[in-house]
PDB file of C-alpha atoms in Angstrom:
ATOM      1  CA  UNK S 156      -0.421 -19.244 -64.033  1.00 38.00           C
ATOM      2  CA  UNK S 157       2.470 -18.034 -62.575  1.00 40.00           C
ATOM      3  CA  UNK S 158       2.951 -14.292 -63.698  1.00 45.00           C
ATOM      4  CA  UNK S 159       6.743 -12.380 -62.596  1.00 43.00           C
ATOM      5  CA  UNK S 160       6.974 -14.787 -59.358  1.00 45.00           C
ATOM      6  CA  UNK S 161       3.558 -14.087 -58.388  1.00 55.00           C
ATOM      7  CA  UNK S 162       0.993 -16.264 -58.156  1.00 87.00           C
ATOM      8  CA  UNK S 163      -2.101 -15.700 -60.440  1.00 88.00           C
ATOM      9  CA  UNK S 164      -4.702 -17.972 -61.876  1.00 91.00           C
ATOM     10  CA  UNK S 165      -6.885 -16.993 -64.512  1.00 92.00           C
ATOM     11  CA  UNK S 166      -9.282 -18.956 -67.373  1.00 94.00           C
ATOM     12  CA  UNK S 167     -12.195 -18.896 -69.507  1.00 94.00           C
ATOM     13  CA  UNK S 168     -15.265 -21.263 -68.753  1.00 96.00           C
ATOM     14  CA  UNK S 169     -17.299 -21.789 -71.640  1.00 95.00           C
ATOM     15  CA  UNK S 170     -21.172 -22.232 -71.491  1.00 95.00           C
ATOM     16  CA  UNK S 171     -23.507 -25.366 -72.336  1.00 94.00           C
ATOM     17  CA  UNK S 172     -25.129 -24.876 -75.719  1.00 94.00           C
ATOM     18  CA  UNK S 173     -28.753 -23.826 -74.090  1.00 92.00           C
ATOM     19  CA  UNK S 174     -27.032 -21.181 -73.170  1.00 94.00           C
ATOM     20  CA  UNK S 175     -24.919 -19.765 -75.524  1.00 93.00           C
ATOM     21  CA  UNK S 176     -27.412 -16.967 -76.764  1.00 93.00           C
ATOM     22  CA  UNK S 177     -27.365 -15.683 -73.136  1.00 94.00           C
ATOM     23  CA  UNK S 178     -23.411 -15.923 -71.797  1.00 95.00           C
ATOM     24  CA  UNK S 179     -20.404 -15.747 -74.705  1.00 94.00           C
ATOM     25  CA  UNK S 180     -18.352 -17.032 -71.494  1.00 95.00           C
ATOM     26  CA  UNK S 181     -17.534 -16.859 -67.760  1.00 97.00           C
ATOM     27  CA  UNK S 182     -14.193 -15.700 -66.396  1.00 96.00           C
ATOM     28  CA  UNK S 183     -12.374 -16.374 -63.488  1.00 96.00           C
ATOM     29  CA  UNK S 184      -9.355 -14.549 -61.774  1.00 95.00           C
ATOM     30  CA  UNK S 185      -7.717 -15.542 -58.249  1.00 96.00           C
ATOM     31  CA  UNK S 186      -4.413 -13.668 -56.396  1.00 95.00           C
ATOM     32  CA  UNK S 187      -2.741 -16.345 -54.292  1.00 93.00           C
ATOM     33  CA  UNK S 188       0.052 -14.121 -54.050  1.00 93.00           C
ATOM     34  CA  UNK S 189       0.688 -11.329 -51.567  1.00 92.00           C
ATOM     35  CA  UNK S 190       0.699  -8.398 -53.532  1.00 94.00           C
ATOM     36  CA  UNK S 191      -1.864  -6.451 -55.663  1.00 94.00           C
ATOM     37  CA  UNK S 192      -2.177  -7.556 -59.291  1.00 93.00           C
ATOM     38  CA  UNK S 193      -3.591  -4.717 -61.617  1.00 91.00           C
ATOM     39  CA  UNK S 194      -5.108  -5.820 -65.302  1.00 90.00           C
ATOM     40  CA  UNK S 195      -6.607  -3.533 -68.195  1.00 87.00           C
ATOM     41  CA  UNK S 196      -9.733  -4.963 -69.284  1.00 87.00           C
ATOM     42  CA  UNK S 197     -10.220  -4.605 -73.075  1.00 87.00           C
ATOM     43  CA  UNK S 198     -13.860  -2.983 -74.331  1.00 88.00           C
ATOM     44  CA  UNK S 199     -16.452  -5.720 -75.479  1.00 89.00           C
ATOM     45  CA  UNK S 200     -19.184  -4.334 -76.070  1.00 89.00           C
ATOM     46  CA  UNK S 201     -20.993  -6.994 -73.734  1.00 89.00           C
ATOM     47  CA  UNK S 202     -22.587  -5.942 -70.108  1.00 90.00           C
ATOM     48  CA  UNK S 203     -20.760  -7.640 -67.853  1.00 92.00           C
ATOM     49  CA  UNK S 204     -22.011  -9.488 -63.917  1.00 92.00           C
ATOM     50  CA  UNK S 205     -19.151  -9.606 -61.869  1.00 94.00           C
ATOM     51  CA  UNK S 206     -18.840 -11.416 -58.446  1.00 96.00           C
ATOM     52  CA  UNK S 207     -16.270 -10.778 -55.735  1.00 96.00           C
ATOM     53  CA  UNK S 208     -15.421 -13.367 -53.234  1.00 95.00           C
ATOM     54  CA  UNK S 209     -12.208 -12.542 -50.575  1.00 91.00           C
ATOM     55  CA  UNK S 210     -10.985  -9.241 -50.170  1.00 93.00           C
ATOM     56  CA  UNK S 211     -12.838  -6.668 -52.261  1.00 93.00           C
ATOM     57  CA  UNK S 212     -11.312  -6.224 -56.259  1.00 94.00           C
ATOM     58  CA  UNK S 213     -11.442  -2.676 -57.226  1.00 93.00           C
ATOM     59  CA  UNK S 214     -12.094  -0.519 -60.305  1.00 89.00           C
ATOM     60  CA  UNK S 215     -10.003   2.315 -61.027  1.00 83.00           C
ATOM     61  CA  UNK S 216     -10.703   4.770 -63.289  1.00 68.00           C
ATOM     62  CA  UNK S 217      -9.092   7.455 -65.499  1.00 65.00           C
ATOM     63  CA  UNK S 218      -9.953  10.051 -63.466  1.00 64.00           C
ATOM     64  CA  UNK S 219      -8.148   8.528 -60.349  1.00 67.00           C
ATOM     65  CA  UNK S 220     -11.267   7.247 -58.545  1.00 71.00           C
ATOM     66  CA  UNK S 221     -11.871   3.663 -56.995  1.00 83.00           C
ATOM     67  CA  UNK S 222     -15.081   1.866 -56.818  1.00 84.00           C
ATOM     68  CA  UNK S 223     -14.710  -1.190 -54.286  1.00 88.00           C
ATOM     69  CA  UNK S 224     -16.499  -4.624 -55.679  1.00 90.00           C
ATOM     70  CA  UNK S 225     -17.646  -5.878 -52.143  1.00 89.00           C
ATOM     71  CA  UNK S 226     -20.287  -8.935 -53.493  1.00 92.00           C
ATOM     72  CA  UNK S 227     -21.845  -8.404 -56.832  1.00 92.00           C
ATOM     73  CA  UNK S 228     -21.693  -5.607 -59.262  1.00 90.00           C
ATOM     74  CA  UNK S 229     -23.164  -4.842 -62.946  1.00 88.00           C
ATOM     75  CA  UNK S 230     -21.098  -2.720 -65.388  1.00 86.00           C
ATOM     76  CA  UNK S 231     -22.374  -1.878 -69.150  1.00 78.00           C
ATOM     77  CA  UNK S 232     -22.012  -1.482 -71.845  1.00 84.00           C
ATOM     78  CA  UNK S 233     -17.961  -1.898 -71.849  1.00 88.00           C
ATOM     79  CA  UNK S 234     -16.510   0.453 -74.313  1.00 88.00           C
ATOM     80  CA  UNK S 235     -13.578   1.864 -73.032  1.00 87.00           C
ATOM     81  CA  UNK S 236     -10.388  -0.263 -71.437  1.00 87.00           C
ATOM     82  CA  UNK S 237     -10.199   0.247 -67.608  1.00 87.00           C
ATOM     83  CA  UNK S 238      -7.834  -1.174 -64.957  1.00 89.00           C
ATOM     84  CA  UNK S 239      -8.803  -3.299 -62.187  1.00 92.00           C
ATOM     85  CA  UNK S 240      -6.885  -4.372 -59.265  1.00 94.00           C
ATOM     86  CA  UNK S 241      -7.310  -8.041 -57.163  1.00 95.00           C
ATOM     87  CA  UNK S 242      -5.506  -7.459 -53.666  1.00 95.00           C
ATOM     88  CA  UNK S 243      -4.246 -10.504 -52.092  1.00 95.00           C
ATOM     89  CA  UNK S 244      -6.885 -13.548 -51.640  1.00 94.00           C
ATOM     90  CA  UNK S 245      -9.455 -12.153 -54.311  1.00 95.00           C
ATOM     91  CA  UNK S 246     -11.048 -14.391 -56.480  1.00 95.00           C
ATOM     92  CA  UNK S 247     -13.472 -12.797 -59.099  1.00 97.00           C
ATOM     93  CA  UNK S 248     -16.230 -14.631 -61.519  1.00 97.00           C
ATOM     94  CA  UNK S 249     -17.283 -12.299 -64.528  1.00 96.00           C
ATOM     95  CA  UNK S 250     -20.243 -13.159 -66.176  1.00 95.00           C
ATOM     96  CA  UNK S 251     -20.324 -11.959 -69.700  1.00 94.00           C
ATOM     97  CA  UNK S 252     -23.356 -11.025 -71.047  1.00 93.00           C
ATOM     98  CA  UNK S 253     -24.004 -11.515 -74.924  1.00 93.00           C
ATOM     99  CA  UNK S 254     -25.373  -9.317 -77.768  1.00 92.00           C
ATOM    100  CA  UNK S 255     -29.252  -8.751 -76.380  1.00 92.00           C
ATOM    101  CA  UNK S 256     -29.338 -11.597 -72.904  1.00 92.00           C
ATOM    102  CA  UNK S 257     -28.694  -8.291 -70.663  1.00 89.00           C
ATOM    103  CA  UNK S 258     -32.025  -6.738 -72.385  1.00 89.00           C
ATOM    104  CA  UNK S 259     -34.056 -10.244 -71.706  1.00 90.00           C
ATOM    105  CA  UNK S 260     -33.057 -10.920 -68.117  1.00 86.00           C
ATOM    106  CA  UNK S 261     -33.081  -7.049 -66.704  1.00 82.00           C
ATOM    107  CA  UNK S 262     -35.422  -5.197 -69.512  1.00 77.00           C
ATOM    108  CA  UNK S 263     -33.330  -2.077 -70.734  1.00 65.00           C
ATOM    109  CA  UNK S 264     -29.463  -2.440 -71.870  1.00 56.00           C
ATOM    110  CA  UNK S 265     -29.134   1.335 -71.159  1.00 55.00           C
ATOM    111  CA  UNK S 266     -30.329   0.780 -67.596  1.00 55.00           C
ATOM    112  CA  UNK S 267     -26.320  -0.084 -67.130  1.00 51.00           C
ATOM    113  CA  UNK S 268     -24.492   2.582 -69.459  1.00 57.00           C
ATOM    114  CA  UNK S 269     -20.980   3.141 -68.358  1.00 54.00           C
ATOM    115  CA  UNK S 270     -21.905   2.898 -64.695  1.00 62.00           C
ATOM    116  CA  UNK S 271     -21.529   0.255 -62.082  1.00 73.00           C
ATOM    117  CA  UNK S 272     -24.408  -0.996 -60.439  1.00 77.00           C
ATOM    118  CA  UNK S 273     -25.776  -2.969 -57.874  1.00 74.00           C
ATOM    119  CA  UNK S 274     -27.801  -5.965 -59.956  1.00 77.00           C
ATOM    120  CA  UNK S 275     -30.486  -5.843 -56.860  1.00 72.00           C
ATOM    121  CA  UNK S 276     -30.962  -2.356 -57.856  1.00 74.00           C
ATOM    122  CA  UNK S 277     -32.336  -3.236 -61.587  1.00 70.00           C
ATOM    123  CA  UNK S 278     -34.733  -5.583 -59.910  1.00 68.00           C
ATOM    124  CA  UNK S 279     -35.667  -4.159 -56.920  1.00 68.00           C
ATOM    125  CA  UNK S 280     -34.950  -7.399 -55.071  1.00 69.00           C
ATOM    126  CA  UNK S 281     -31.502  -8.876 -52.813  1.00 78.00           C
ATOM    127  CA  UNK S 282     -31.672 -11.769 -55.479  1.00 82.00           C
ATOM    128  CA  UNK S 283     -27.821 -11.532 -56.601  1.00 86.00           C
ATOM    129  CA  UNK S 284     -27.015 -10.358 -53.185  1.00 88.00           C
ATOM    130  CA  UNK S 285     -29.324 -13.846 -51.920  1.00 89.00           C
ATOM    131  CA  UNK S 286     -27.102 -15.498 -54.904  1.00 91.00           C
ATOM    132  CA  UNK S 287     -23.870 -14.533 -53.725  1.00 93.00           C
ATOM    133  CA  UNK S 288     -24.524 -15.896 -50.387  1.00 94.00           C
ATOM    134  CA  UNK S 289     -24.776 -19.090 -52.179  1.00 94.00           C
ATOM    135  CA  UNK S 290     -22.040 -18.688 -54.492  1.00 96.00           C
ATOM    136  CA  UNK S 291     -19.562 -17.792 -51.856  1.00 95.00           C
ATOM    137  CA  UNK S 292     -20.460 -21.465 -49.881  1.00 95.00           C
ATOM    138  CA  UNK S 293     -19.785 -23.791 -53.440  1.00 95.00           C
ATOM    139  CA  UNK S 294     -15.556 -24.383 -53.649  1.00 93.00           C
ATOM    140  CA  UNK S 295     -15.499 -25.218 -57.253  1.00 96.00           C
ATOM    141  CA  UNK S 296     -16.170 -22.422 -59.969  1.00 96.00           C
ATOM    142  CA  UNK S 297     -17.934 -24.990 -62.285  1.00 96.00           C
ATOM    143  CA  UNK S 298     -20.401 -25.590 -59.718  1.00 97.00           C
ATOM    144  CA  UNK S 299     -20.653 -21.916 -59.283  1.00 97.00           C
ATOM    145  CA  UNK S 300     -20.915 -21.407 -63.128  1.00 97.00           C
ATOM    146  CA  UNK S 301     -24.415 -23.459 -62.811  1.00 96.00           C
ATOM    147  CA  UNK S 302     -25.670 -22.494 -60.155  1.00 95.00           C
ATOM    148  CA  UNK S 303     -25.766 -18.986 -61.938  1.00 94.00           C
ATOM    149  CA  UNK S 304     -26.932 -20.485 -65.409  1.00 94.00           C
ATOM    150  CA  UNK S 305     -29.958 -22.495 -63.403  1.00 91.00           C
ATOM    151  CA  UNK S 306     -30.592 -19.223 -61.719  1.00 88.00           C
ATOM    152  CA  UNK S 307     -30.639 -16.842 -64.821  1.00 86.00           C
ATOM    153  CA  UNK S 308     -32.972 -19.886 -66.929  1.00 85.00           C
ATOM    154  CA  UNK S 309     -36.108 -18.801 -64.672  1.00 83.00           C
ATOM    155  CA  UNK S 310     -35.997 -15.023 -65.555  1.00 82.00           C
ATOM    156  CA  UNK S 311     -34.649 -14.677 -69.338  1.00 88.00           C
ATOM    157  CA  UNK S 312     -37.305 -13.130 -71.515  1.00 89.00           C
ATOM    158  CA  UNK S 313     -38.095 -14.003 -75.416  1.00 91.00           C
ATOM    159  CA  UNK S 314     -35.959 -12.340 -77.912  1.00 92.00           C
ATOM    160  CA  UNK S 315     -37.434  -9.619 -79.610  1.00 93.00           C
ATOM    161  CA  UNK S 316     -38.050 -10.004 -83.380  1.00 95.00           C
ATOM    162  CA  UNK S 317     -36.647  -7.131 -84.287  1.00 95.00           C
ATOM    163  CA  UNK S 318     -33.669  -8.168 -82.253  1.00 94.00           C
ATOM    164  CA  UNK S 319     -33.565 -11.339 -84.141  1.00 95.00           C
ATOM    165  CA  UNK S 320     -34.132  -9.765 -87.225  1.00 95.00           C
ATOM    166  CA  UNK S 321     -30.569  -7.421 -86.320  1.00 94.00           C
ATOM    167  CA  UNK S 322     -28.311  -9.852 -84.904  1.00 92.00           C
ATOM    168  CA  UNK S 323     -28.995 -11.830 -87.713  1.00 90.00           C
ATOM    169  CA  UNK S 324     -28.635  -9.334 -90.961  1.00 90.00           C
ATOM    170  CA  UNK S 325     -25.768 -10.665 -92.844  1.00 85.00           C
ATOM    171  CA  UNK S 326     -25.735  -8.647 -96.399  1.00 83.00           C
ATOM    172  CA  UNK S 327     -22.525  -6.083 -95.861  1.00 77.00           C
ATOM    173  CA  UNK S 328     -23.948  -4.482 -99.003  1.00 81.00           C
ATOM    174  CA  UNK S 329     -26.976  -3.312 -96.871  1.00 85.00           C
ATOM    175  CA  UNK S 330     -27.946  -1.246 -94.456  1.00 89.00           C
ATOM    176  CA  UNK S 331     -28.933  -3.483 -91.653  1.00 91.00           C
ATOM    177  CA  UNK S 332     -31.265  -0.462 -89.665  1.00 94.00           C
ATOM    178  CA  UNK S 333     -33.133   0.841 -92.920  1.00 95.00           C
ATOM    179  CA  UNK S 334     -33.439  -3.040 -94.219  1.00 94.00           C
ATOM    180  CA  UNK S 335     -34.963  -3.942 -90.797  1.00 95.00           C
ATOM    181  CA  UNK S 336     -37.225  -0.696 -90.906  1.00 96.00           C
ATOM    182  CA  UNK S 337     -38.831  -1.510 -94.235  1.00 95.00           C
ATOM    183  CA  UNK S 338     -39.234  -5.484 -93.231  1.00 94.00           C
ATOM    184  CA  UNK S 339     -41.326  -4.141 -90.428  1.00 96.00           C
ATOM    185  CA  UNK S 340     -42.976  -1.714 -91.634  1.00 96.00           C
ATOM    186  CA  UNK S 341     -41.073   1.546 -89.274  1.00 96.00           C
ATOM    187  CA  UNK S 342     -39.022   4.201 -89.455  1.00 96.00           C
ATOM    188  CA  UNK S 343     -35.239   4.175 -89.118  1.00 95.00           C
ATOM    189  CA  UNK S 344     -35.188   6.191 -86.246  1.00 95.00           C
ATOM    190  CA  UNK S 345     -37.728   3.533 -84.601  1.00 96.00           C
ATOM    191  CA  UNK S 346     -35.301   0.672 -85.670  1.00 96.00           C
ATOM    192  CA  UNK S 347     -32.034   2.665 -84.157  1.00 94.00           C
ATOM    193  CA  UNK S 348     -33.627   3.508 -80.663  1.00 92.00           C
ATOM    194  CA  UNK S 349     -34.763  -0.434 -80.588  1.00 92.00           C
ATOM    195  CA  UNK S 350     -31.347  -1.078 -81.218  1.00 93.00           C
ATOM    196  CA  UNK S 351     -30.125   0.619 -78.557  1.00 89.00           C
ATOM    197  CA  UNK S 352     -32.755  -0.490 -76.209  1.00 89.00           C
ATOM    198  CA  UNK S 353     -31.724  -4.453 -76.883  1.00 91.00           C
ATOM    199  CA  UNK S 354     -28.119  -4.025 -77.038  1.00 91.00           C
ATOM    200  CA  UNK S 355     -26.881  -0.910 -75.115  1.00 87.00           C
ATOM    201  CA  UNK S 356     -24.918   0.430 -78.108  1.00 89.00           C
ATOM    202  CA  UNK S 357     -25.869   2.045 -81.716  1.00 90.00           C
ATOM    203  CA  UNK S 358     -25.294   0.028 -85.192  1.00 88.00           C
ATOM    204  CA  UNK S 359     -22.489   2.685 -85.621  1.00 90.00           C
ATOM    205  CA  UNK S 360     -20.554   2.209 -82.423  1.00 91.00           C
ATOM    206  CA  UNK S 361     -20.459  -1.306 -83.095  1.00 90.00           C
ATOM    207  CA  UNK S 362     -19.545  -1.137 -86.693  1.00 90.00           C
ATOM    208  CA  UNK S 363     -16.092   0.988 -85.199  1.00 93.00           C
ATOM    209  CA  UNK S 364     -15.730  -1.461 -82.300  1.00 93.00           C
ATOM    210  CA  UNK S 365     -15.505  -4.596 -84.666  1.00 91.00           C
ATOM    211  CA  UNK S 366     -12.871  -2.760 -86.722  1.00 94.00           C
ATOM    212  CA  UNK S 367     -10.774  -2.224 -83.688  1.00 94.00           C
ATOM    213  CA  UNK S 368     -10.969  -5.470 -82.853  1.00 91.00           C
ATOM    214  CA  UNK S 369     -10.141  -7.034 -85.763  1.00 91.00           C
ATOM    215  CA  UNK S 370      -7.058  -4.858 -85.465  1.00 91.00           C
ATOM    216  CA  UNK S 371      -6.335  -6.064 -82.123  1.00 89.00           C
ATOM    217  CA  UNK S 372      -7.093  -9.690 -83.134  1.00 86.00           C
ATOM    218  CA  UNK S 373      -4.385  -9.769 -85.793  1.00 85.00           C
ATOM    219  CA  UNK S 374      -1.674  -8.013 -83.250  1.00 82.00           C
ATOM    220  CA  UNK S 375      -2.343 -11.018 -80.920  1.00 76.00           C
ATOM    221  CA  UNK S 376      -1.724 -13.363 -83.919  1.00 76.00           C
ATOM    222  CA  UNK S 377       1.532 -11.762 -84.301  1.00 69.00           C
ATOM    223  CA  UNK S 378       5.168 -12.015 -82.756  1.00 57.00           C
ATOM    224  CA  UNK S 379       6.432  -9.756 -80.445  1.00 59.00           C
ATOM    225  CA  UNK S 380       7.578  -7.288 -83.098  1.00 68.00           C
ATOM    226  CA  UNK S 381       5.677  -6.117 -86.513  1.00 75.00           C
ATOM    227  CA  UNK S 382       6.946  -4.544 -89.313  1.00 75.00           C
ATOM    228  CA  UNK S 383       6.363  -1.435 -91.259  1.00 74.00           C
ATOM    229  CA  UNK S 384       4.398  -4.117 -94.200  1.00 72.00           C
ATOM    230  CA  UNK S 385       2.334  -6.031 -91.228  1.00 83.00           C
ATOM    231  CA  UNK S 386       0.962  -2.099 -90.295  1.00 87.00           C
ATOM    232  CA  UNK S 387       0.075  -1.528 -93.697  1.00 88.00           C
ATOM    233  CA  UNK S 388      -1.698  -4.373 -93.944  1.00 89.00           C
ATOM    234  CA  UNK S 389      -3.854  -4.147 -90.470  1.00 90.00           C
ATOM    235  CA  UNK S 390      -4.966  -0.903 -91.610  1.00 92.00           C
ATOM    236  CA  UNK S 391      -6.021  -2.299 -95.029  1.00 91.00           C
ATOM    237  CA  UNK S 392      -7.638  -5.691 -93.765  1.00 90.00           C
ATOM    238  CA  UNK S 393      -9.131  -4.015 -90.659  1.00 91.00           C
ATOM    239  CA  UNK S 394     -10.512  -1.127 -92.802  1.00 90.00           C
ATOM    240  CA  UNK S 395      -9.034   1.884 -91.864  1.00 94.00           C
ATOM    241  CA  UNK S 396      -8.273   4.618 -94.096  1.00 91.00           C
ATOM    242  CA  UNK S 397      -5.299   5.392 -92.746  1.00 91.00           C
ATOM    243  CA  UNK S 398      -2.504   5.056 -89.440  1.00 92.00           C
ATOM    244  CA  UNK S 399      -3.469   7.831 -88.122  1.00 94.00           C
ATOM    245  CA  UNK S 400      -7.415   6.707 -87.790  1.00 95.00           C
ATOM    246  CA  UNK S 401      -6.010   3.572 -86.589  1.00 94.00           C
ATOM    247  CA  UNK S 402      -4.411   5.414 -83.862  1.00 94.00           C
ATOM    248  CA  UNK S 403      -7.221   7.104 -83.295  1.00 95.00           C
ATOM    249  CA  UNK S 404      -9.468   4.511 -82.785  1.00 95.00           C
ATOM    250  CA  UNK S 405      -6.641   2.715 -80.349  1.00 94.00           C
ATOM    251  CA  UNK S 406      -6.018   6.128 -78.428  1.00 93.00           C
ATOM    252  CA  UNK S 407     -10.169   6.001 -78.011  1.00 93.00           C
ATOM    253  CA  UNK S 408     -11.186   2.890 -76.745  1.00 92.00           C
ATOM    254  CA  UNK S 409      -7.915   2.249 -74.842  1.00 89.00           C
ATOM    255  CA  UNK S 410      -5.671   5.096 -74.241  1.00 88.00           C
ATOM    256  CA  UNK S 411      -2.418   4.232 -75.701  1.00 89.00           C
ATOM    257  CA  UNK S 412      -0.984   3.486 -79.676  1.00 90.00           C
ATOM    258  CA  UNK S 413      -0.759   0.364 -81.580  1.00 88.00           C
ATOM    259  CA  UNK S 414       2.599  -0.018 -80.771  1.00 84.00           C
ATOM    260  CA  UNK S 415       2.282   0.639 -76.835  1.00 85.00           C
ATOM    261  CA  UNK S 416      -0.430  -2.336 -77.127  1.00 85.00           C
ATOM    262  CA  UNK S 417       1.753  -4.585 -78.497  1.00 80.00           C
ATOM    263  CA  UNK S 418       4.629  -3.824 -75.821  1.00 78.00           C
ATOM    264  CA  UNK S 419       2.143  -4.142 -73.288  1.00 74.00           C
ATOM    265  CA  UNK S 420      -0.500  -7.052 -74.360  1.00 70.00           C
ATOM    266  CA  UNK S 421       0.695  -9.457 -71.467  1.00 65.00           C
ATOM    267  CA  UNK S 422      -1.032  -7.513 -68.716  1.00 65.00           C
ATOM    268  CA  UNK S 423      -4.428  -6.361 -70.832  1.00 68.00           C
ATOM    269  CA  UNK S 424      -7.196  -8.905 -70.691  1.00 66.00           C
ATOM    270  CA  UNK S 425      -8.838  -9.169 -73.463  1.00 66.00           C
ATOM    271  CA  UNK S 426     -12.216 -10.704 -72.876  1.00 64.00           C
ATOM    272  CA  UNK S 427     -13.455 -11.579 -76.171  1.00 62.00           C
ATOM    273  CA  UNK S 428     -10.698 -13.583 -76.929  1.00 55.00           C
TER     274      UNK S 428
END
């Protein structure tokens, strides 16, 4: 991909079916050019494995700070858009968690809230940092892609019934947490921390996430430019009561309006897409 002159590569790598419960996707990023490239990652909702290979890819946050990604590094549950910066020669491999897999390989999606982590710390072992190691000796990414998915087949746990039981509730006219509650025989308060337990995020949160998203999903379907009608109907479609909540929710999970988004959607990564 060649991005304003500079020299940037960037895809998606999907997963083999055995293991599409576990990853929704790997991504990779390289800088072959001599400058630093800076992205916005998009919230997913997902916990997210990231490995660094070259010169170290850095985190910045809103408050100014920088974390530097030397080797391996966790980050959970994404909510909130950040920017990250590759420096010349940095090549990056994300693995994307999905719904419950962070839960079954590391035992508690909250373990991972917000923060970034060191994967060897959740474990108390240097397995990633053993892994990396490895990683950073195999050329192609593919190879590296399965070398990760053989790894992560030895340690995955079970899913939970009650986890099953929530990921798969599909009657809108329900409440999936008190409907899960009474087929199990517990209280709704039982139900909501177990949600949070498997998943890192509440039945709530997720409910606003996937109406921001469907927002966002429609703006990428769209031309450069959107009419006053096309506004109207995102905030119908997506749900919204009105622009300003729209706004709102835009403003919340990544810091500037609908219409700065869609000026702007070129350099923000969106990784559910």
């Amino acid at each position: 991909m060649e991005q304003n002159g500079e020299k940037y590569d960037s895809f998606r790598i999907a997963v083999p079916a055995d293991y599409k419960e576990i990853f929704s996707h790997f991504y990779f990023a390289e800088n072959k050019s001599n400058k630093t490239i800076t992205k916005t990652l998009l919230p997913s909702y997902q916990t997210i494995l990231i490995f660094n290979f070259g010169a170290s890819a850095i985190l910045n946050s809103k408050n100014n700070s920088h974390i530097e990604i030397e080797r391996c590094i966790v980050l959970g549950t994404i909510r909130k858009a950040f920017d990250y910066s590759l420096p010349p020669n940095t090549k990056i491999l994300v693995a994307n968690f999905k719904d419950d897999a962070f839960y079954r390989f590391f035992g508690n999606s909250l373990l991972a809230k917000n923060l970034p982590v060191n994967p060897d710390e959740l474990l108390n072992e240097n397995c990633f940092t053993a892994m990396w190691y490895k990683l950073n000796k195999i050329v192609d990414v593919n190879q590296q892609v399965n070398y990760i998915l053989e790894f992560c087949s030895f340690y995955i746990k079970e899913r939970d019934k009650v986890a099953e039981q929530l990921l798969k509730f599909t009657k809108k006219n329900l409440n999936p947490i008190k409907s899960v509650a009474s087929q199990n025989n517990q209280t709704e308060r039982n139900i909501q921390i177990k949600q949070k337990k498997y998943f890192g995020y509440s039945a709530k949160e997720i409910n606003r996430y996937q109406r921001f998203l469907k927002a966002i999903e429609y703006i990428g379907k769209s031309a450069s430019k959107i009419s006053k009608e096309d506004w109207f109907t995102i905030i119908n479609d997506c749900g919204y009561y009105d622009q300003s909540q729209l706004i709102n929710d835009f403003k919340y999970y990544i810091n500037i309006s609908p219409t700065e988004y869609l000026k702007f959607q070129q350099d923000i990564c969106n990784p559910v897409n």
